[in-house]
Amino acid sequence: MARKALKLASWTSMALAASGFYLYSNKYLDPNDFGAVRVGRAVATTAVISYDYLTSLRSVPYGSEEYAQLRSEVHLRSARRLCELCCANRGTFIKVGQHLAALDYLLPQEYTSTLKVLHSQAPKSSMQEVSQVIREDLGKEVLVLAVKQLFPEFEFMWLVDEAKKNLPLELDFLNEGRNAEKVAQMLKHFDFLKVPQIYWELSTKRVLLMEFLDGGQVNDRDYMERNKIDVNEISRHLGKIYSEMIFVNGFVHCDPHPGNVLVRKGPDTGKVEIVLLDHGLYQVLTEEFRLDYCHLWQSLIWTDMEKVKKYCLRLGAGDFYPLLACMLTARSWNSVNRGISQAPITASENTEIRNNAATYLPQISQLLNRVPRQMLLIFKTNDLLRGIEATLGTRASASSFLNMSRCCVRALAMHNKKNTCSFFRRSQISFSETISLWQISLHELILRVKGLRLASWVLALLCWLLPAPY
Protein backbone atom coordinates (compact mmCIF):
# COMPACT_ATOMS: atom_id res chain seq x y z
CA MET A 1 0.00 0.00 0.00
CA ALA A 2 2.79 2.42 0.94
CA ARG A 3 4.68 1.67 -2.32
CA LYS A 4 1.58 2.38 -4.42
CA ALA A 5 0.98 5.61 -2.55
CA LEU A 6 4.60 6.69 -3.09
CA LYS A 7 4.37 5.92 -6.82
CA LEU A 8 1.15 7.93 -7.12
CA ALA A 9 2.71 10.78 -5.18
CA SER A 10 5.70 10.92 -7.52
CA TRP A 11 3.49 11.11 -10.63
CA THR A 12 1.38 13.81 -9.00
CA SER A 13 4.48 15.81 -8.10
CA MET A 14 5.71 15.66 -11.71
CA ALA A 15 2.38 16.92 -12.97
CA LEU A 16 2.35 19.76 -10.47
CA ALA A 17 5.93 20.78 -11.24
CA ALA A 18 4.96 21.59 -14.84
CA SER A 19 2.74 24.46 -13.68
CA GLY A 20 4.63 25.36 -10.50
CA PHE A 21 6.62 28.27 -11.95
CA TYR A 22 3.50 29.95 -13.27
CA LEU A 23 1.60 29.60 -10.01
CA TYR A 24 4.32 30.88 -7.74
CA SER A 25 5.39 33.74 -10.02
CA ASN A 26 1.87 35.17 -10.24
CA LYS A 27 1.17 37.19 -7.10
CA TYR A 28 -2.58 37.16 -7.75
CA LEU A 29 -2.85 33.41 -7.60
CA ASP A 30 -2.73 31.26 -4.49
CA PRO A 31 -1.53 27.70 -5.28
CA ASN A 32 -4.04 26.41 -2.75
CA ASP A 33 -6.84 27.61 -5.03
CA PHE A 34 -6.00 24.67 -7.31
CA GLY A 35 -7.42 21.27 -6.35
CA ALA A 36 -4.46 19.43 -7.90
CA VAL A 37 -2.08 21.12 -5.45
CA ARG A 38 -4.16 20.09 -2.44
CA VAL A 39 -4.66 16.55 -3.73
CA GLY A 40 -0.94 16.16 -4.45
CA ARG A 41 -0.07 17.37 -0.96
CA ALA A 42 -2.59 14.95 0.58
CA VAL A 43 -1.28 11.99 -1.44
CA ALA A 44 2.33 12.78 -0.50
CA THR A 45 1.44 13.08 3.20
CA THR A 46 -0.48 9.80 3.12
CA ALA A 47 2.47 8.07 1.47
CA VAL A 48 4.94 9.36 4.07
CA ILE A 49 2.68 8.33 6.97
CA SER A 50 2.12 4.86 5.48
CA TYR A 51 5.84 4.37 4.88
CA ASP A 52 6.64 5.47 8.46
CA TYR A 53 4.25 2.90 9.97
CA LEU A 54 5.44 0.17 7.60
CA THR A 55 9.16 0.57 8.25
CA SER A 56 9.22 1.68 11.89
CA LEU A 57 7.16 -1.19 13.31
CA ARG A 58 8.11 -4.01 10.94
CA SER A 59 11.08 -5.42 12.88
CA VAL A 60 9.69 -5.01 16.42
CA PRO A 61 7.77 -7.85 18.15
CA TYR A 62 4.07 -7.00 18.32
CA GLY A 63 2.81 -6.43 21.88
CA SER A 64 6.26 -5.79 23.36
CA GLU A 65 7.09 -2.70 25.41
CA GLU A 66 9.41 -1.50 22.64
CA TYR A 67 6.56 -1.88 20.13
CA ALA A 68 4.22 0.24 22.26
CA GLN A 69 6.87 2.96 22.63
CA LEU A 70 7.70 3.00 18.90
CA ARG A 71 4.02 3.00 17.94
CA SER A 72 3.39 6.03 20.16
CA GLU A 73 6.28 7.86 18.48
CA VAL A 74 4.94 7.02 15.01
CA HIS A 75 1.44 8.11 16.07
CA LEU A 76 2.84 11.47 17.18
CA ARG A 77 4.90 12.03 14.00
CA SER A 78 1.94 11.08 11.83
CA ALA A 79 -0.43 13.32 13.77
CA ARG A 80 1.91 16.29 13.29
CA ARG A 81 2.13 15.60 9.55
CA LEU A 82 -1.65 15.36 9.37
CA CYS A 83 -2.02 18.64 11.26
CA GLU A 84 0.43 20.34 8.88
CA LEU A 85 -1.57 18.98 5.93
CA CYS A 86 -4.84 20.37 7.34
CA CYS A 87 -3.27 23.78 7.96
CA ALA A 88 -1.73 23.89 4.48
CA ASN A 89 -4.83 22.74 2.57
CA ARG A 90 -7.29 24.59 4.84
CA GLY A 91 -11.01 24.55 3.97
CA THR A 92 -12.55 21.11 4.16
CA PHE A 93 -9.33 19.61 5.53
CA ILE A 94 -9.60 21.88 8.61
CA LYS A 95 -13.17 20.62 9.14
CA VAL A 96 -12.05 16.98 8.96
CA GLY A 97 -9.11 17.67 11.29
CA GLN A 98 -11.42 19.33 13.84
CA HIS A 99 -13.71 16.30 13.72
CA LEU A 100 -10.84 13.85 14.25
CA ALA A 101 -9.48 15.93 17.14
CA ALA A 102 -12.73 15.43 19.05
CA LEU A 103 -12.74 11.63 18.85
CA ASP A 104 -10.95 11.09 22.20
CA TYR A 105 -12.92 7.89 22.82
CA LEU A 106 -11.85 6.35 19.50
CA LEU A 107 -8.47 7.60 18.24
CA PRO A 108 -5.01 7.37 19.87
CA GLN A 109 -4.25 10.22 22.27
CA GLU A 110 -1.31 11.36 20.12
CA TYR A 111 -3.71 12.22 17.28
CA THR A 112 -6.41 13.96 19.30
CA SER A 113 -4.02 16.04 21.42
CA THR A 114 -2.05 17.19 18.35
CA LEU A 115 -5.10 18.02 16.22
CA LYS A 116 -6.88 19.91 19.02
CA VAL A 117 -4.99 23.03 17.94
CA LEU A 118 -7.45 23.20 15.01
CA HIS A 119 -10.37 23.88 17.39
CA SER A 120 -9.21 27.31 18.47
CA GLN A 121 -5.98 28.08 16.59
CA ALA A 122 -6.77 27.14 13.00
CA PRO A 123 -5.02 29.25 10.30
CA LYS A 124 -6.40 32.80 10.35
CA SER A 125 -6.93 35.33 7.59
CA SER A 126 -4.73 38.40 7.82
CA MET A 127 -6.27 41.69 8.95
CA GLN A 128 -5.58 43.00 5.42
CA GLU A 129 -7.73 40.20 3.93
CA VAL A 130 -10.52 40.81 6.46
CA SER A 131 -10.42 44.55 5.81
CA GLN A 132 -10.64 43.98 2.06
CA VAL A 133 -13.81 41.87 2.41
CA ILE A 134 -15.39 44.40 4.79
CA ARG A 135 -14.59 47.31 2.46
CA GLU A 136 -15.98 45.45 -0.56
CA ASP A 137 -19.20 44.34 1.16
CA LEU A 138 -19.96 47.31 3.42
CA GLY A 139 -17.92 50.18 2.01
CA LYS A 140 -17.38 51.58 5.49
CA GLU A 141 -13.80 52.23 6.58
CA VAL A 142 -15.09 53.23 10.02
CA LEU A 143 -16.30 49.66 10.58
CA VAL A 144 -12.79 48.36 9.93
CA LEU A 145 -11.50 50.58 12.73
CA ALA A 146 -14.33 49.45 15.01
CA VAL A 147 -13.58 45.77 14.40
CA LYS A 148 -9.90 46.41 15.05
CA GLN A 149 -10.71 48.09 18.36
CA LEU A 150 -13.20 45.41 19.45
CA PHE A 151 -11.13 42.41 18.36
CA PRO A 152 -7.42 43.34 18.38
CA GLU A 153 -6.45 39.63 18.33
CA PHE A 154 -8.45 38.97 15.17
CA GLU A 155 -5.79 38.56 12.83
CA PHE A 156 -12.70 9.27 5.54
CA MET A 157 -14.29 10.27 2.15
CA TRP A 158 -17.97 10.48 3.17
CA LEU A 159 -17.14 13.15 5.66
CA VAL A 160 -15.07 15.07 3.09
CA ASP A 161 -17.85 14.79 0.48
CA GLU A 162 -20.50 15.97 2.94
CA ALA A 163 -18.32 18.85 4.12
CA LYS A 164 -17.66 19.93 0.51
CA LYS A 165 -21.37 19.80 -0.25
CA ASN A 166 -22.22 21.96 2.76
CA LEU A 167 -19.27 24.35 2.51
CA PRO A 168 -21.11 26.94 0.33
CA LEU A 169 -23.83 27.16 3.00
CA GLU A 170 -21.25 27.51 5.76
CA LEU A 171 -19.58 30.35 3.87
CA ASP A 172 -22.86 32.24 3.38
CA PHE A 173 -22.95 34.36 6.53
CA LEU A 174 -26.54 35.47 5.95
CA ASN A 175 -27.51 31.79 6.10
CA GLU A 176 -25.50 31.42 9.31
CA GLY A 177 -27.25 34.43 10.85
CA ARG A 178 -30.68 33.04 9.98
CA ASN A 179 -29.75 29.66 11.50
CA ALA A 180 -28.54 31.35 14.69
CA GLU A 181 -31.79 33.26 15.11
CA LYS A 182 -33.89 30.18 14.32
CA VAL A 183 -32.18 27.96 16.89
CA ALA A 184 -32.25 30.75 19.52
CA GLN A 185 -36.01 31.06 19.06
CA MET A 186 -36.51 27.29 18.87
CA LEU A 187 -34.70 26.66 22.18
CA LYS A 188 -35.61 29.86 24.02
CA HIS A 189 -37.07 27.78 26.88
CA PHE A 190 -33.50 26.73 27.79
CA ASP A 191 -32.32 29.71 29.84
CA PHE A 192 -28.83 28.20 30.03
CA LEU A 193 -28.30 28.42 26.23
CA LYS A 194 -26.80 31.59 24.77
CA VAL A 195 -26.65 32.28 21.01
CA PRO A 196 -24.95 35.51 19.84
CA GLN A 197 -27.30 38.23 18.61
CA ILE A 198 -26.90 39.13 14.92
CA TYR A 199 -26.52 42.77 13.82
CA TRP A 200 -28.19 42.57 10.42
CA GLU A 201 -27.59 46.20 9.39
CA LEU A 202 -23.85 45.48 9.28
CA SER A 203 -23.95 41.95 7.82
CA THR A 204 -23.71 40.55 4.28
CA LYS A 205 -23.03 37.15 2.69
CA ARG A 206 -19.32 37.62 3.44
CA VAL A 207 -19.45 39.70 6.65
CA LEU A 208 -21.30 38.72 9.83
CA LEU A 209 -21.32 41.06 12.80
CA MET A 210 -22.63 39.52 16.00
CA GLU A 211 -22.63 39.94 19.76
CA PHE A 212 -19.39 39.02 21.53
CA LEU A 213 -19.85 36.29 24.15
CA ASP A 214 -16.81 34.95 25.98
CA GLY A 215 -16.20 31.70 27.86
CA GLY A 216 -13.93 28.69 28.11
CA GLN A 217 -13.97 25.77 25.69
CA VAL A 218 -16.27 22.95 26.72
CA ASN A 219 -13.31 20.54 26.98
CA ASP A 220 -11.22 22.87 29.17
CA ARG A 221 -11.55 21.21 32.58
CA ASP A 222 -9.02 23.58 34.17
CA TYR A 223 -11.23 26.55 33.22
CA MET A 224 -14.25 24.81 34.74
CA GLU A 225 -12.43 24.04 37.98
CA ARG A 226 -11.22 27.66 38.27
CA ASN A 227 -14.76 28.96 37.71
CA LYS A 228 -16.48 26.25 39.83
CA ILE A 229 -18.47 24.87 36.88
CA ASP A 230 -19.86 21.35 37.35
CA VAL A 231 -18.90 19.14 34.39
CA ASN A 232 -21.95 16.93 34.99
CA GLU A 233 -24.25 19.93 34.72
CA ILE A 234 -22.57 20.94 31.45
CA SER A 235 -22.96 17.42 30.07
CA ARG A 236 -26.67 17.34 31.04
CA HIS A 237 -27.32 20.75 29.45
CA LEU A 238 -25.55 19.78 26.24
CA GLY A 239 -27.55 16.54 26.08
CA LYS A 240 -30.83 18.43 26.50
CA ILE A 241 -29.95 20.93 23.77
CA TYR A 242 -29.04 18.31 21.18
CA SER A 243 -31.82 15.87 22.08
CA GLU A 244 -34.32 18.69 21.55
CA MET A 245 -32.73 19.60 18.21
CA ILE A 246 -32.59 16.06 16.86
CA PHE A 247 -35.72 14.33 18.14
CA VAL A 248 -38.22 17.16 18.63
CA ASN A 249 -37.34 19.80 16.02
CA GLY A 250 -35.30 17.98 13.38
CA PHE A 251 -33.04 21.05 13.00
CA VAL A 252 -29.54 20.10 14.12
CA HIS A 253 -26.37 22.14 14.69
CA CYS A 254 -23.82 19.76 13.16
CA ASP A 255 -20.47 21.21 14.21
CA PRO A 256 -20.26 21.00 18.03
CA HIS A 257 -16.48 20.68 18.22
CA PRO A 258 -15.02 22.23 21.40
CA GLY A 259 -14.07 25.47 19.65
CA ASN A 260 -17.76 26.10 18.90
CA VAL A 261 -19.13 25.28 22.37
CA LEU A 262 -18.15 27.62 25.20
CA VAL A 263 -19.12 27.45 28.88
CA ARG A 264 -19.25 30.20 31.46
CA LYS A 265 -20.94 31.56 34.56
CA GLY A 266 -23.61 34.08 33.51
CA PRO A 267 -22.32 37.61 34.25
CA ASP A 268 -25.73 38.65 35.64
CA THR A 269 -27.09 35.44 37.15
CA GLY A 270 -23.97 33.48 38.09
CA LYS A 271 -25.63 30.37 36.64
CA VAL A 272 -23.86 27.96 34.28
CA GLU A 273 -24.42 28.81 30.61
CA ILE A 274 -23.51 27.20 27.28
CA VAL A 275 -22.60 29.51 24.38
CA LEU A 276 -23.19 27.92 20.97
CA LEU A 277 -21.16 29.37 18.08
CA ASP A 278 -20.74 28.79 14.32
CA HIS A 279 -24.24 28.22 12.97
CA GLY A 280 -23.25 27.72 9.34
CA LEU A 281 -23.87 23.96 9.19
CA TYR A 282 -27.30 22.57 10.11
CA GLN A 283 -29.00 19.33 9.11
CA VAL A 284 -32.75 19.49 8.47
CA LEU A 285 -34.24 16.04 9.13
CA THR A 286 -37.25 14.77 7.23
CA GLU A 287 -40.19 13.78 9.41
CA GLU A 288 -39.93 10.13 8.33
CA PHE A 289 -36.23 9.94 9.23
CA ARG A 290 -36.71 11.81 12.52
CA LEU A 291 -39.53 9.51 13.68
CA ASP A 292 -37.66 6.33 12.70
CA TYR A 293 -34.61 7.67 14.54
CA CYS A 294 -36.76 8.40 17.62
CA HIS A 295 -38.15 4.85 17.57
CA LEU A 296 -34.65 3.40 17.16
CA TRP A 297 -33.24 5.28 20.16
CA GLN A 298 -36.25 4.40 22.28
CA SER A 299 -35.68 0.74 21.42
CA LEU A 300 -31.96 1.00 22.23
CA ILE A 301 -32.55 2.70 25.57
CA TRP A 302 -35.23 0.24 26.69
CA THR A 303 -33.44 -2.80 25.18
CA ASP A 304 -36.22 -3.85 22.79
CA MET A 305 -33.99 -5.78 20.39
CA GLU A 306 -36.77 -6.71 17.96
CA LYS A 307 -37.53 -3.03 17.42
CA VAL A 308 -33.83 -2.19 17.29
CA LYS A 309 -33.54 -4.53 14.31
CA LYS A 310 -36.78 -3.22 12.74
CA TYR A 311 -35.79 0.44 12.81
CA CYS A 312 -32.17 -0.21 11.83
CA LEU A 313 -33.55 -1.95 8.73
CA ARG A 314 -35.88 0.99 8.06
CA LEU A 315 -32.84 3.26 8.17
CA GLY A 316 -31.07 1.21 5.49
CA ALA A 317 -28.63 -0.83 7.61
CA GLY A 318 -29.64 -4.22 6.21
CA ASP A 319 -27.53 -7.05 7.63
CA PHE A 320 -25.30 -4.47 9.33
CA TYR A 321 -27.98 -3.51 11.89
CA PRO A 322 -25.81 -4.60 14.89
CA LEU A 323 -23.00 -2.39 13.56
CA LEU A 324 -25.36 0.58 13.20
CA ALA A 325 -26.54 0.12 16.80
CA CYS A 326 -22.93 -0.01 18.02
CA MET A 327 -21.89 3.05 15.99
CA LEU A 328 -24.81 5.15 17.24
CA THR A 329 -24.25 4.27 20.89
CA ALA A 330 -20.45 3.82 20.81
CA ARG A 331 -21.01 0.68 22.86
CA SER A 332 -20.19 -2.98 22.23
CA TRP A 333 -22.91 -5.31 20.94
CA ASN A 334 -22.90 -7.11 24.32
CA SER A 335 -23.61 -3.81 26.09
CA VAL A 336 -26.37 -2.97 23.61
CA ASN A 337 -28.02 -6.32 24.39
CA ARG A 338 -27.65 -5.80 28.17
CA GLY A 339 -28.99 -2.26 28.02
CA ILE A 340 -26.95 0.90 27.37
CA SER A 341 -28.73 2.80 30.16
CA GLN A 342 -28.10 0.00 32.66
CA ALA A 343 -24.43 -0.90 32.32
CA PRO A 344 -21.91 2.00 32.49
CA ILE A 345 -19.06 1.98 30.00
CA THR A 346 -15.79 0.50 31.28
CA ALA A 347 -12.13 0.91 30.35
CA SER A 348 -12.06 -2.59 28.84
CA GLU A 349 -15.08 -1.79 26.68
CA ASN A 350 -13.42 1.44 25.53
CA THR A 351 -10.36 -0.59 24.49
CA GLU A 352 -12.58 -3.07 22.65
CA ILE A 353 -14.29 -0.24 20.75
CA ARG A 354 -10.96 1.29 19.72
CA ASN A 355 -9.66 -2.05 18.45
CA ASN A 356 -12.85 -2.94 16.61
CA ALA A 357 -13.06 0.44 14.87
CA ALA A 358 -10.05 -0.51 12.74
CA THR A 359 -11.07 -4.16 12.35
CA TYR A 360 -14.54 -3.33 10.99
CA LEU A 361 -13.50 -0.43 8.76
CA PRO A 362 -14.66 -2.14 5.50
CA GLN A 363 -18.09 -2.91 7.00
CA ILE A 364 -18.35 0.63 8.39
CA SER A 365 -17.62 1.98 4.92
CA GLN A 366 -20.36 -0.18 3.39
CA LEU A 367 -22.83 0.88 6.06
CA LEU A 368 -22.12 4.58 5.47
CA ASN A 369 -22.95 4.07 1.80
CA ARG A 370 -26.30 2.46 2.69
CA VAL A 371 -27.81 4.78 5.28
CA PRO A 372 -29.69 7.99 4.34
CA ARG A 373 -27.42 10.98 3.73
CA GLN A 374 -29.03 12.73 6.72
CA MET A 375 -27.48 10.05 8.94
CA LEU A 376 -23.93 11.08 8.01
CA LEU A 377 -24.05 14.46 9.72
CA ILE A 378 -25.88 12.88 12.66
CA PHE A 379 -22.93 10.46 13.01
CA LYS A 380 -20.56 13.41 12.96
CA THR A 381 -22.60 15.26 15.60
CA ASN A 382 -22.81 12.17 17.82
CA ASP A 383 -19.04 11.64 17.54
CA LEU A 384 -18.25 15.21 18.54
CA LEU A 385 -20.64 15.14 21.52
CA ARG A 386 -19.25 11.79 22.63
CA GLY A 387 -15.73 13.19 22.42
CA ILE A 388 -16.76 16.05 24.73
CA GLU A 389 -18.28 13.56 27.19
CA ALA A 390 -15.08 11.51 27.11
CA THR A 391 -13.00 14.60 27.91
CA LEU A 392 -15.35 15.65 30.73
CA GLY A 393 -15.45 12.11 32.11
CA THR A 394 -19.26 11.89 31.93
CA ARG A 395 -19.70 9.07 29.39
CA ALA A 396 -20.63 6.57 32.10
CA SER A 397 -23.66 8.64 33.14
CA ALA A 398 -27.14 7.37 32.23
CA SER A 399 -28.69 10.86 32.42
CA SER A 400 -27.99 11.66 28.75
CA PHE A 401 -29.86 8.53 27.63
CA LEU A 402 -32.81 9.39 29.86
CA ASN A 403 -32.98 12.95 28.49
CA MET A 404 -32.93 11.50 24.97
CA SER A 405 -35.74 9.14 25.91
CA ARG A 406 -37.88 12.02 27.21
CA CYS A 407 -37.45 13.89 23.94
CA CYS A 408 -38.31 10.75 21.94
CA VAL A 409 -41.52 10.27 23.95
CA ARG A 410 -42.54 13.91 23.45
CA ALA A 411 -41.70 13.89 19.73
CA LEU A 412 -43.67 10.71 19.01
CA ALA A 413 -46.65 11.95 21.06
CA MET A 414 -46.67 15.28 19.20
CA HIS A 415 -46.65 13.44 15.86
CA ASN A 416 -49.47 11.09 16.87
CA LYS A 417 -51.64 13.92 18.22
CA LYS A 418 -51.08 15.96 15.06
CA ASN A 419 -52.33 13.06 12.93
CA THR A 420 -55.61 12.38 14.71
CA CYS A 421 -58.86 14.34 14.78
CA SER A 422 -60.35 12.43 17.69
CA PHE A 423 -60.41 14.25 21.02
CA PHE A 424 -60.59 10.90 22.81
CA ARG A 425 -57.54 9.58 20.92
CA ARG A 426 -55.55 12.77 21.66
CA SER A 427 -56.41 12.40 25.33
CA GLN A 428 -55.22 8.78 25.26
CA ILE A 429 -51.92 9.86 23.65
CA SER A 430 -51.42 12.64 26.22
CA PHE A 431 -52.12 10.24 29.08
CA SER A 432 -49.71 7.65 27.65
CA GLU A 433 -47.06 10.38 27.20
CA THR A 434 -47.46 11.47 30.83
CA ILE A 435 -47.15 7.90 32.08
CA SER A 436 -44.02 7.29 29.97
CA LEU A 437 -42.37 10.50 31.19
CA TRP A 438 -43.25 9.57 34.77
CA GLN A 439 -41.68 6.13 34.28
CA ILE A 440 -38.47 7.74 33.01
CA SER A 441 -38.35 10.08 36.02
CA LEU A 442 -38.96 7.15 38.37
CA HIS A 443 -36.18 5.16 36.69
CA GLU A 444 -33.84 8.15 37.05
CA LEU A 445 -34.74 8.48 40.74
CA ILE A 446 -34.04 4.78 41.34
CA LEU A 447 -30.61 5.13 39.69
CA ARG A 448 -29.80 8.13 41.89
CA VAL A 449 -30.89 6.32 45.03
CA LYS A 450 -28.74 3.34 44.07
CA GLY A 451 -25.82 5.70 43.56
CA LEU A 452 -26.37 7.34 46.97
CA ARG A 453 -26.74 3.96 48.65
CA LEU A 454 -23.51 2.75 47.09
CA ALA A 455 -21.76 5.92 48.24
CA SER A 456 -23.05 5.48 51.81
CA TRP A 457 -21.89 1.84 51.83
CA VAL A 458 -18.42 2.86 50.65
CA LEU A 459 -18.27 5.59 53.32
CA ALA A 460 -19.37 3.18 56.04
CA LEU A 461 -16.76 0.64 54.93
CA LEU A 462 -14.01 3.29 55.02
CA CYS A 463 -15.09 4.40 58.50
CA TRP A 464 -14.95 0.78 59.68
CA LEU A 465 -11.54 0.14 58.10
CA LEU A 466 -10.08 3.49 59.19
CA PRO A 467 -11.57 4.41 62.57
CA ALA A 468 -11.08 7.99 63.69
CA PRO A 469 -8.13 8.43 66.11
CA TYR A 470 -8.89 9.44 69.69
Tab-separated table of N, CA, C and O in Angstrom, residues 23 124 179 188 230 251 272 290 347 352 383 445 448 457:
chain	number	residue	atom	x	y	z
A	23	LEU	N	2.400	29.343	-11.209
A	23	LEU	CA	1.601	29.600	-10.009
A	23	LEU	C	2.342	30.490	-9.030
A	23	LEU	O	1.775	31.445	-8.493
A	124	LYS	N	-5.536	31.618	10.386
A	124	LYS	CA	-6.404	32.801	10.350
A	124	LYS	C	-6.109	33.637	9.110
A	124	LYS	O	-4.989	33.643	8.607
A	179	ASN	N	-29.772	30.883	10.673
A	179	ASN	CA	-29.745	29.663	11.497
A	179	ASN	C	-29.616	29.998	12.982
A	179	ASN	O	-30.268	29.384	13.835
A	188	LYS	N	-35.579	28.739	23.084
A	188	LYS	CA	-35.607	29.864	24.024
A	188	LYS	C	-36.023	29.439	25.431
A	188	LYS	O	-35.761	30.160	26.406
A	230	ASP	N	-19.673	22.793	37.212
A	230	ASP	CA	-19.861	21.351	37.353
A	230	ASP	C	-19.908	20.696	35.973
A	230	ASP	O	-20.782	21.001	35.152
A	251	PHE	N	-33.891	19.966	13.499
A	251	PHE	CA	-33.037	21.048	12.998
A	251	PHE	C	-31.779	21.032	13.859
A	251	PHE	O	-31.804	21.449	15.010
A	272	VAL	N	-24.641	28.557	35.371
A	272	VAL	CA	-23.864	27.959	34.284
A	272	VAL	C	-24.591	28.159	32.958
A	272	VAL	O	-25.813	27.953	32.859
A	290	ARG	N	-36.723	11.410	11.113
A	290	ARG	CA	-36.711	11.811	12.523
A	290	ARG	C	-37.514	10.833	13.387
A	290	ARG	O	-37.069	10.430	14.469
A	347	ALA	N	-13.391	0.726	31.077
A	347	ALA	CA	-12.127	0.913	30.354
A	347	ALA	C	-11.906	-0.219	29.363
A	347	ALA	O	-11.427	0.001	28.240
A	352	GLU	N	-11.958	-2.210	23.666
A	352	GLU	CA	-12.583	-3.071	22.654
A	352	GLU	C	-13.115	-2.240	21.487
A	352	GLU	O	-12.948	-2.610	20.317
A	383	ASP	N	-20.467	11.834	17.248
A	383	ASP	CA	-19.043	11.639	17.539
A	383	ASP	C	-18.468	12.814	18.324
A	383	ASP	O	-17.732	12.635	19.297
A	445	LEU	N	-34.793	8.389	39.281
A	445	LEU	CA	-34.743	8.485	40.741
A	445	LEU	C	-34.154	7.224	41.350
A	445	LEU	O	-33.326	7.284	42.270
A	448	ARG	N	-30.453	7.200	40.958
A	448	ARG	CA	-29.800	8.127	41.892
A	448	ARG	C	-29.756	7.546	43.298
A	448	ARG	O	-28.758	7.679	43.998
A	457	TRP	N	-22.547	3.106	51.486
A	457	TRP	CA	-21.889	1.838	51.832
A	457	TRP	C	-20.371	1.984	51.809
A	457	TRP	O	-19.671	1.500	52.694
